[in-house]
PDB file of C-alpha atoms in Angstrom:
ATOM      1  CA  MET A 198       0.000   0.000   0.000  1.00 90.00           C
ATOM      2  CA  LYS A 199       1.162   3.520  -0.737  1.00 97.00           C
ATOM      3  CA  ARG A 200       2.334   5.626   2.216  1.00 98.00           C
ATOM      4  CA  ALA A 201       1.082   9.091   3.186  1.00 98.00           C
ATOM      5  CA  ILE A 202       2.462  11.550   5.723  1.00 98.00           C
ATOM      6  CA  ILE A 203      -0.111  14.088   6.930  1.00 98.00           C
ATOM      7  CA  THR A 204       0.743  16.838   9.419  1.00 97.00           C
ATOM      8  CA  GLY A 205      -1.926  18.490  11.512  1.00 94.00           C
ATOM      9  CA  ALA A 206      -3.606  15.108  11.873  1.00 95.00           C
ATOM     10  CA  GLY A 207      -4.984  15.729  15.340  1.00 92.00           C
ATOM     11  CA  SER A 208      -7.968  17.811  14.262  1.00 93.00           C
ATOM     12  CA  GLY A 209      -9.611  19.775  11.475  1.00 94.00           C
ATOM     13  CA  ILE A 210      -8.699  19.240   7.832  1.00 96.00           C
ATOM     14  CA  GLY A 211      -5.703  17.043   8.653  1.00 96.00           C
ATOM     15  CA  HIS A 212      -7.772  14.651  10.743  1.00 96.00           C
ATOM     16  CA  ALA A 213     -10.493  14.505   8.089  1.00 97.00           C
ATOM     17  CA  LEU A 214      -7.900  13.699   5.426  1.00 98.00           C
ATOM     18  CA  CYS A 215      -6.449  10.879   7.516  1.00 97.00           C
ATOM     19  CA  GLU A 216      -9.882   9.300   7.762  1.00 97.00           C
ATOM     20  CA  LYS A 217     -10.650   9.673   4.052  1.00 97.00           C
ATOM     21  CA  LEU A 218      -7.274   8.436   2.800  1.00 98.00           C
ATOM     22  CA  LYS A 219      -6.721   5.459   5.104  1.00 96.00           C
ATOM     23  CA  SER A 220      -8.427   3.074   2.674  1.00 95.00           C
ATOM     24  CA  SER A 221      -5.963   4.008  -0.094  1.00 96.00           C
ATOM     25  CA  TYR A 222      -2.793   4.772   1.864  1.00 97.00           C
ATOM     26  CA  GLU A 223      -0.888   3.641   4.899  1.00 97.00           C
ATOM     27  CA  VAL A 224      -1.384   6.923   6.735  1.00 97.00           C
ATOM     28  CA  TYR A 225       1.224   8.322   9.121  1.00 96.00           C
ATOM     29  CA  GLY A 226      -0.587  11.145  10.880  1.00 96.00           C
ATOM     30  CA  VAL A 227       1.615  13.731  12.571  1.00 94.00           C
ATOM     31  CA  ASP A 228       0.140  15.727  15.442  1.00 90.00           C
ATOM     32  CA  ARG A 229       1.395  17.300  18.650  1.00 84.00           C
ATOM     33  CA  LYS A 230       1.397  13.936  20.406  1.00 82.00           C
ATOM     34  CA  THR A 231       3.567  12.194  17.808  1.00 85.00           C
ATOM     35  CA  CYS A 232       5.996  14.942  16.823  1.00 89.00           C
ATOM     36  CA  ASP A 233       7.036  18.418  17.933  1.00 87.00           C
ATOM     37  CA  LEU A 234       7.075  20.333  14.670  1.00 91.00           C
ATOM     38  CA  THR A 235       8.955  23.193  16.302  1.00 86.00           C
ATOM     39  CA  GLY A 236      11.907  20.878  16.982  1.00 88.00           C
ATOM     40  CA  ASP A 237      14.399  18.939  14.864  1.00 89.00           C
ATOM     41  CA  LEU A 238      12.607  17.124  12.022  1.00 92.00           C
ATOM     42  CA  SER A 239      15.587  15.236  10.635  1.00 88.00           C
ATOM     43  CA  SER A 240      14.783  12.114  12.638  1.00 86.00           C
ATOM     44  CA  MET A 241      11.222  11.800  11.313  1.00 89.00           C
ATOM     45  CA  ASP A 242      10.560   8.653   9.304  1.00 89.00           C
ATOM     46  CA  THR A 243      10.078  10.045   5.788  1.00 91.00           C
ATOM     47  CA  GLY A 244      11.127   6.901   3.928  1.00 89.00           C
ATOM     48  CA  ASN A 245       9.286   5.587   0.873  1.00 93.00           C
ATOM     49  CA  VAL A 246       6.523   8.211   1.017  1.00 97.00           C
ATOM     50  CA  ASP A 247       4.059   8.581  -1.871  1.00 98.00           C
ATOM     51  CA  LEU A 248       1.974  11.466  -0.534  1.00 98.00           C
ATOM     52  CA  LEU A 249       3.001  14.376   1.696  1.00 98.00           C
ATOM     53  CA  VAL A 250       0.272  16.661   3.029  1.00 98.00           C
ATOM     54  CA  ASN A 251       1.568  19.744   4.825  1.00 98.00           C
ATOM     55  CA  CYS A 252      -1.573  20.573   6.771  1.00 97.00           C
ATOM     56  CA  ALA A 253      -0.386  21.672  10.217  1.00 95.00           C
ATOM     57  CA  GLY A 254      -0.963  25.356  10.794  1.00 94.00           C
ATOM     58  CA  VAL A 255      -1.228  27.942  13.526  1.00 93.00           C
ATOM     59  CA  GLY A 256      -2.793  31.381  13.440  1.00 93.00           C
ATOM     60  CA  TYR A 257      -2.590  34.364  15.763  1.00 93.00           C
ATOM     61  CA  TYR A 258      -4.905  37.152  14.684  1.00 90.00           C
ATOM     62  CA  GLY A 259      -5.448  40.755  15.661  1.00 88.00           C
ATOM     63  CA  LEU A 260      -3.533  43.975  15.171  1.00 92.00           C
ATOM     64  CA  HIS A 261       0.069  43.203  14.238  1.00 95.00           C
ATOM     65  CA  GLU A 262       1.396  45.438  17.006  1.00 96.00           C
ATOM     66  CA  ASN A 263      -0.433  43.291  19.553  1.00 94.00           C
ATOM     67  CA  LEU A 264       1.264  40.037  18.525  1.00 95.00           C
ATOM     68  CA  THR A 265       4.308  38.818  20.404  1.00 97.00           C
ATOM     69  CA  PRO A 266       7.604  37.868  18.740  1.00 97.00           C
ATOM     70  CA  VAL A 267       7.072  34.298  19.995  1.00 97.00           C
ATOM     71  CA  GLN A 268       3.683  34.102  18.239  1.00 96.00           C
ATOM     72  CA  ILE A 269       5.172  35.408  14.999  1.00 97.00           C
ATOM     73  CA  GLU A 270       8.066  32.943  15.200  1.00 97.00           C
ATOM     74  CA  GLU A 271       5.646  30.043  15.770  1.00 95.00           C
ATOM     75  CA  MET A 272       3.586  30.948  12.706  1.00 96.00           C
ATOM     76  CA  VAL A 273       6.667  31.237  10.501  1.00 98.00           C
ATOM     77  CA  ARG A 274       7.997  27.926  11.803  1.00 97.00           C
ATOM     78  CA  VAL A 275       4.828  25.826  11.583  1.00 96.00           C
ATOM     79  CA  ASN A 276       3.185  27.406   8.532  1.00 97.00           C
ATOM     80  CA  LEU A 277       6.240  27.881   6.326  1.00 98.00           C
ATOM     81  CA  GLU A 278       9.510  26.407   7.588  1.00 97.00           C
ATOM     82  CA  VAL A 279       8.100  22.983   8.464  1.00 97.00           C
ATOM     83  CA  PRO A 280       6.542  22.388   4.997  1.00 98.00           C
ATOM     84  CA  LEU A 281       9.811  23.457   3.347  1.00 98.00           C
ATOM     85  CA  ILE A 282      11.875  21.132   5.542  1.00 97.00           C
ATOM     86  CA  LEU A 283       9.552  18.116   5.309  1.00 97.00           C
ATOM     87  CA  THR A 284       9.332  18.511   1.552  1.00 98.00           C
ATOM     88  CA  ASN A 285      13.112  18.633   1.393  1.00 97.00           C
ATOM     89  CA  LEU A 286      13.365  15.405   3.400  1.00 97.00           C
ATOM     90  CA  CYS A 287      10.660  13.602   1.417  1.00 97.00           C
ATOM     91  CA  LEU A 288      11.566  14.638  -2.133  1.00 98.00           C
ATOM     92  CA  PRO A 289      14.003  11.801  -2.910  1.00 97.00           C
ATOM     93  CA  TYR A 290      11.251   9.261  -2.172  1.00 97.00           C
ATOM     94  CA  LEU A 291       8.515  11.313  -3.834  1.00 98.00           C
ATOM     95  CA  LYS A 292      10.587  11.511  -7.010  1.00 98.00           C
ATOM     96  CA  LYS A 293      11.219   7.774  -6.947  1.00 97.00           C
ATOM     97  CA  ASN A 294       7.513   7.058  -6.468  1.00 97.00           C
ATOM     98  CA  LYS A 295       6.219   9.910  -8.681  1.00 97.00           C
ATOM     99  CA  GLY A 296       4.318  11.072  -5.641  1.00 98.00           C
ATOM    100  CA  ILE A 297       2.199  14.031  -4.627  1.00 98.00           C
ATOM    101  CA  ILE A 298       2.731  17.025  -2.341  1.00 98.00           C
ATOM    102  CA  VAL A 299      -0.320  18.853  -0.988  1.00 98.00           C
ATOM    103  CA  ASN A 300       0.291  22.166   0.755  1.00 98.00           C
ATOM    104  CA  ILE A 301      -2.633  23.582   2.741  1.00 98.00           C
ATOM    105  CA  SER A 302      -2.231  27.300   2.287  1.00 97.00           C
ATOM    106  CA  SER A 303      -5.079  29.785   2.702  1.00 96.00           C
ATOM    107  CA  ILE A 304      -7.151  32.180   0.673  1.00 94.00           C
ATOM    108  CA  THR A 305      -5.353  34.884   2.653  1.00 92.00           C
ATOM    109  CA  ALA A 306      -2.277  34.122   0.521  1.00 95.00           C
ATOM    110  CA  ASP A 307      -3.850  36.095  -2.330  1.00 94.00           C
ATOM    111  CA  GLY A 308      -5.056  39.213  -0.581  1.00 90.00           C
ATOM    112  CA  VAL A 309      -4.685  41.955   2.003  1.00 92.00           C
ATOM    113  CA  ASN A 310      -5.104  40.642   5.530  1.00 90.00           C
ATOM    114  CA  THR A 311      -5.990  43.134   8.211  1.00 88.00           C
ATOM    115  CA  HIS A 312      -5.921  41.460  11.620  1.00 87.00           C
ATOM    116  CA  GLY A 313      -3.873  38.672  10.058  1.00 91.00           C
ATOM    117  CA  CYS A 314      -0.818  40.288   8.462  1.00 96.00           C
ATOM    118  CA  ALA A 315       1.759  37.775   9.685  1.00 97.00           C
ATOM    119  CA  TYR A 316      -0.472  34.736   9.130  1.00 95.00           C
ATOM    120  CA  GLY A 317      -1.256  35.845   5.575  1.00 96.00           C
ATOM    121  CA  ALA A 318       2.433  36.421   4.907  1.00 98.00           C
ATOM    122  CA  THR A 319       3.324  32.850   5.918  1.00 98.00           C
ATOM    123  CA  LYS A 320       0.584  31.444   3.687  1.00 97.00           C
ATOM    124  CA  ALA A 321       1.630  33.638   0.758  1.00 98.00           C
ATOM    125  CA  GLY A 322       5.123  32.215   1.159  1.00 98.00           C
ATOM    126  CA  LEU A 323       3.768  28.674   1.190  1.00 98.00           C
ATOM    127  CA  SER A 324       1.722  29.220  -1.979  1.00 98.00           C
ATOM    128  CA  ASN A 325       4.705  30.746  -3.754  1.00 98.00           C
ATOM    129  CA  PHE A 326       6.795  27.753  -2.692  1.00 98.00           C
ATOM    130  CA  SER A 327       4.160  25.394  -4.126  1.00 98.00           C
ATOM    131  CA  LYS A 328       4.127  27.095  -7.514  1.00 98.00           C
ATOM    132  CA  SER A 329       7.892  27.384  -7.735  1.00 98.00           C
ATOM    133  CA  LEU A 330       8.469  23.810  -6.604  1.00 98.00           C
ATOM    134  CA  PHE A 331       6.029  22.434  -9.174  1.00 98.00           C
ATOM    135  CA  ALA A 332       7.894  24.267 -11.931  1.00 98.00           C
ATOM    136  CA  GLU A 333      11.166  22.900 -10.584  1.00 98.00           C
ATOM    137  CA  ILE A 334      10.216  19.218 -10.247  1.00 97.00           C
ATOM    138  CA  ARG A 335       7.310  18.613 -12.625  1.00 97.00           C
ATOM    139  CA  LYS A 336       9.570  16.779 -15.093  1.00 97.00           C
ATOM    140  CA  SER A 337      10.305  14.201 -12.393  1.00 97.00           C
ATOM    141  CA  GLY A 338       6.634  13.235 -12.226  1.00 97.00           C
ATOM    142  CA  VAL A 339       5.954  14.728  -8.773  1.00 98.00           C
ATOM    143  CA  ARG A 340       2.725  16.691  -8.482  1.00 98.00           C
ATOM    144  CA  VAL A 341       2.292  19.729  -6.203  1.00 98.00           C
ATOM    145  CA  ILE A 342      -1.184  20.898  -5.216  1.00 98.00           C
ATOM    146  CA  ASP A 343      -1.645  24.303  -3.559  1.00 98.00           C
ATOM    147  CA  VAL A 344      -4.889  24.393  -1.537  1.00 98.00           C
ATOM    148  CA  LYS A 345      -6.369  27.731  -0.466  1.00 97.00           C
ATOM    149  CA  PRO A 346      -9.395  27.306   1.787  1.00 95.00           C
ATOM    150  CA  ASP A 347     -11.382  30.282   3.026  1.00 90.00           C
ATOM    151  CA  MET A 348     -13.093  30.337   6.437  1.00 79.00           C
ATOM    152  CA  THR A 349     -13.307  26.732   7.654  1.00 88.00           C
ATOM    153  CA  ASP A 350     -14.882  25.570  10.893  1.00 75.00           C
ATOM    154  CA  THR A 351     -11.784  24.289  12.725  1.00 78.00           C
ATOM    155  CA  ASN A 352      -9.869  25.330  15.827  1.00 77.00           C
ATOM    156  CA  LEU A 353      -7.531  27.584  13.795  1.00 77.00           C
ATOM    157  CA  TYR A 354      -9.304  30.703  15.047  1.00 70.00           C
ATOM    158  CA  ARG A 355      -8.903  29.963  18.744  1.00 75.00           C
ATOM    159  CA  HIS A 356      -6.279  32.743  18.992  1.00 70.00           C
ATOM    160  CA  SER A 357      -8.293  35.386  17.158  1.00 72.00           C
ATOM    161  CA  ASP A 358     -10.516  38.422  17.681  1.00 68.00           C
ATOM    162  CA  PHE A 359     -13.146  36.907  15.367  1.00 69.00           C
ATOM    163  CA  GLY A 360     -14.662  33.500  14.787  1.00 69.00           C
ATOM    164  CA  VAL A 361     -16.723  31.365  12.442  1.00 73.00           C
ATOM    165  CA  SER A 362     -20.150  32.782  11.631  1.00 69.00           C
ATOM    166  CA  ASP A 363     -23.341  31.081  12.752  1.00 75.00           C
ATOM    167  CA  ASN A 364     -24.496  31.324   9.127  1.00 78.00           C
ATOM    168  CA  ARG A 365     -23.900  27.923   7.523  1.00 80.00           C
ATOM    169  CA  GLU A 366     -23.393  29.548   4.126  1.00 78.00           C
ATOM    170  CA  ALA A 367     -20.449  31.544   5.466  1.00 72.00           C
ATOM    171  CA  TYR A 368     -17.987  28.748   6.238  1.00 77.00           C
ATOM    172  CA  LEU A 369     -16.647  25.435   4.976  1.00 90.00           C
ATOM    173  CA  THR A 370     -16.367  22.253   7.017  1.00 92.00           C
ATOM    174  CA  ALA A 371     -13.190  20.222   7.376  1.00 93.00           C
ATOM    175  CA  ASP A 372     -14.917  17.310   5.638  1.00 95.00           C
ATOM    176  CA  GLU A 373     -15.862  19.482   2.661  1.00 96.00           C
ATOM    177  CA  VAL A 374     -12.290  20.682   2.239  1.00 96.00           C
ATOM    178  CA  ALA A 375     -10.894  17.167   2.696  1.00 97.00           C
ATOM    179  CA  ASP A 376     -13.307  15.698   0.124  1.00 97.00           C
ATOM    180  CA  THR A 377     -12.188  18.272  -2.429  1.00 97.00           C
ATOM    181  CA  ILE A 378      -8.515  17.550  -1.720  1.00 98.00           C
ATOM    182  CA  VAL A 379      -9.065  13.815  -2.203  1.00 98.00           C
ATOM    183  CA  ASP A 380     -10.725  14.562  -5.562  1.00 97.00           C
ATOM    184  CA  ALA A 381      -7.708  16.689  -6.529  1.00 98.00           C
ATOM    185  CA  ILE A 382      -5.263  13.949  -5.529  1.00 97.00           C
ATOM    186  CA  ASN A 383      -7.082  11.677  -7.957  1.00 96.00           C
ATOM    187  CA  ASN A 384      -7.129  14.264 -10.761  1.00 96.00           C
ATOM    188  CA  LYS A 385      -3.716  14.778 -12.380  1.00 94.00           C
ATOM    189  CA  ALA A 386      -4.755  18.076 -13.964  1.00 94.00           C
ATOM    190  CA  ILE A 387      -5.234  19.964 -10.678  1.00 96.00           C
ATOM    191  CA  THR A 388      -2.351  21.966  -9.222  1.00 97.00           C
ATOM    192  CA  GLU A 389      -4.301  24.620  -7.320  1.00 97.00           C
ATOM    193  CA  LEU A 390      -7.563  24.696  -5.349  1.00 96.00           C
ATOM    194  CA  ARG A 391      -9.363  27.806  -4.139  1.00 96.00           C
ATOM    195  CA  LEU A 392     -12.255  26.994  -1.822  1.00 94.00           C
ATOM    196  CA  GLN A 393     -14.798  29.565  -0.664  1.00 89.00           C
ATOM    197  CA  PRO A 394     -18.220  29.436   1.004  1.00 85.00           C
ATOM    198  CA  GLN A 395     -21.101  31.201  -0.686  1.00 80.00           C
ATOM    199  CA  LYS A 396     -21.108  34.146   1.728  1.00 76.00           C
ATOM    200  CA  HIS A 397     -18.387  36.205   3.406  1.00 78.00           C
ATOM    201  CA  GLN A 398     -19.323  36.758   7.033  1.00 65.00           C
ATOM    202  CA  LEU A 399     -17.333  36.567  10.261  1.00 73.00           C
ATOM    203  CA  GLY A 400     -18.572  35.599  13.689  1.00 69.00           C
ATOM    204  CA  ALA A 401     -17.752  36.634  17.225  1.00 70.00           C
ATOM    205  CA  ALA A 402     -14.437  35.708  18.796  1.00 70.00           C
ATOM    206  CA  PRO A 403     -14.444  32.098  20.045  1.00 63.00           C
ATOM    207  CA  ASN A 404     -14.696  31.640  23.797  1.00 54.00           C
ATOM    208  CA  CYS A 405     -13.091  28.206  23.809  1.00 43.00           C
ATOM    209  CA  GLN A 406     -11.186  25.822  21.573  1.00 42.00           C
ATOM    210  CA  LYS A 407     -13.302  23.592  19.357  1.00 37.00           C
ATOM    211  CA  ILE A 408     -12.627  19.884  19.280  1.00 31.00           C
TER     212      ILE A 408
END
């Protein structure tokens, strides 16, 4: 069976992808319990991988002046550095297996992001990496898919001054995003996904972390 490495597997889109791909792949889900993504990644078992999904992400929202340097460093590390490093470690096997890389970016990568300047910057970097990497390695048979979801009902917004709207037409679910990613994995023509709910509407700041 083919092997998949999926970060952010503990909840949200990453967890949904693990569930949907386990019938087609031997899934190695990476979450906070299995691996500290802020530490040294060189010892992670990246051998013979066919699919790498860089899904782990962290967001701190609000006015940029109110963020702490530690929060900014964490976003840069988890959202941008970790995907670059894991891709670097996995590429020899992905080239051998003509595998697939899926990077979960964000719709914020394409726009102006008030109350999310640093987060949007990390996601813009990740999307640029996806496009550049695809151009660099496409002749080897490796596919790169850049996924840009809009507001999705996960725990990403637990450190924010806004939340998911109560209006069901104003957000995506993790399952909806994961289903679309699985379709893209099975469609060789797709290199970029942009996912948006019908309406644009924010909710009040969350009072507690969602499970």
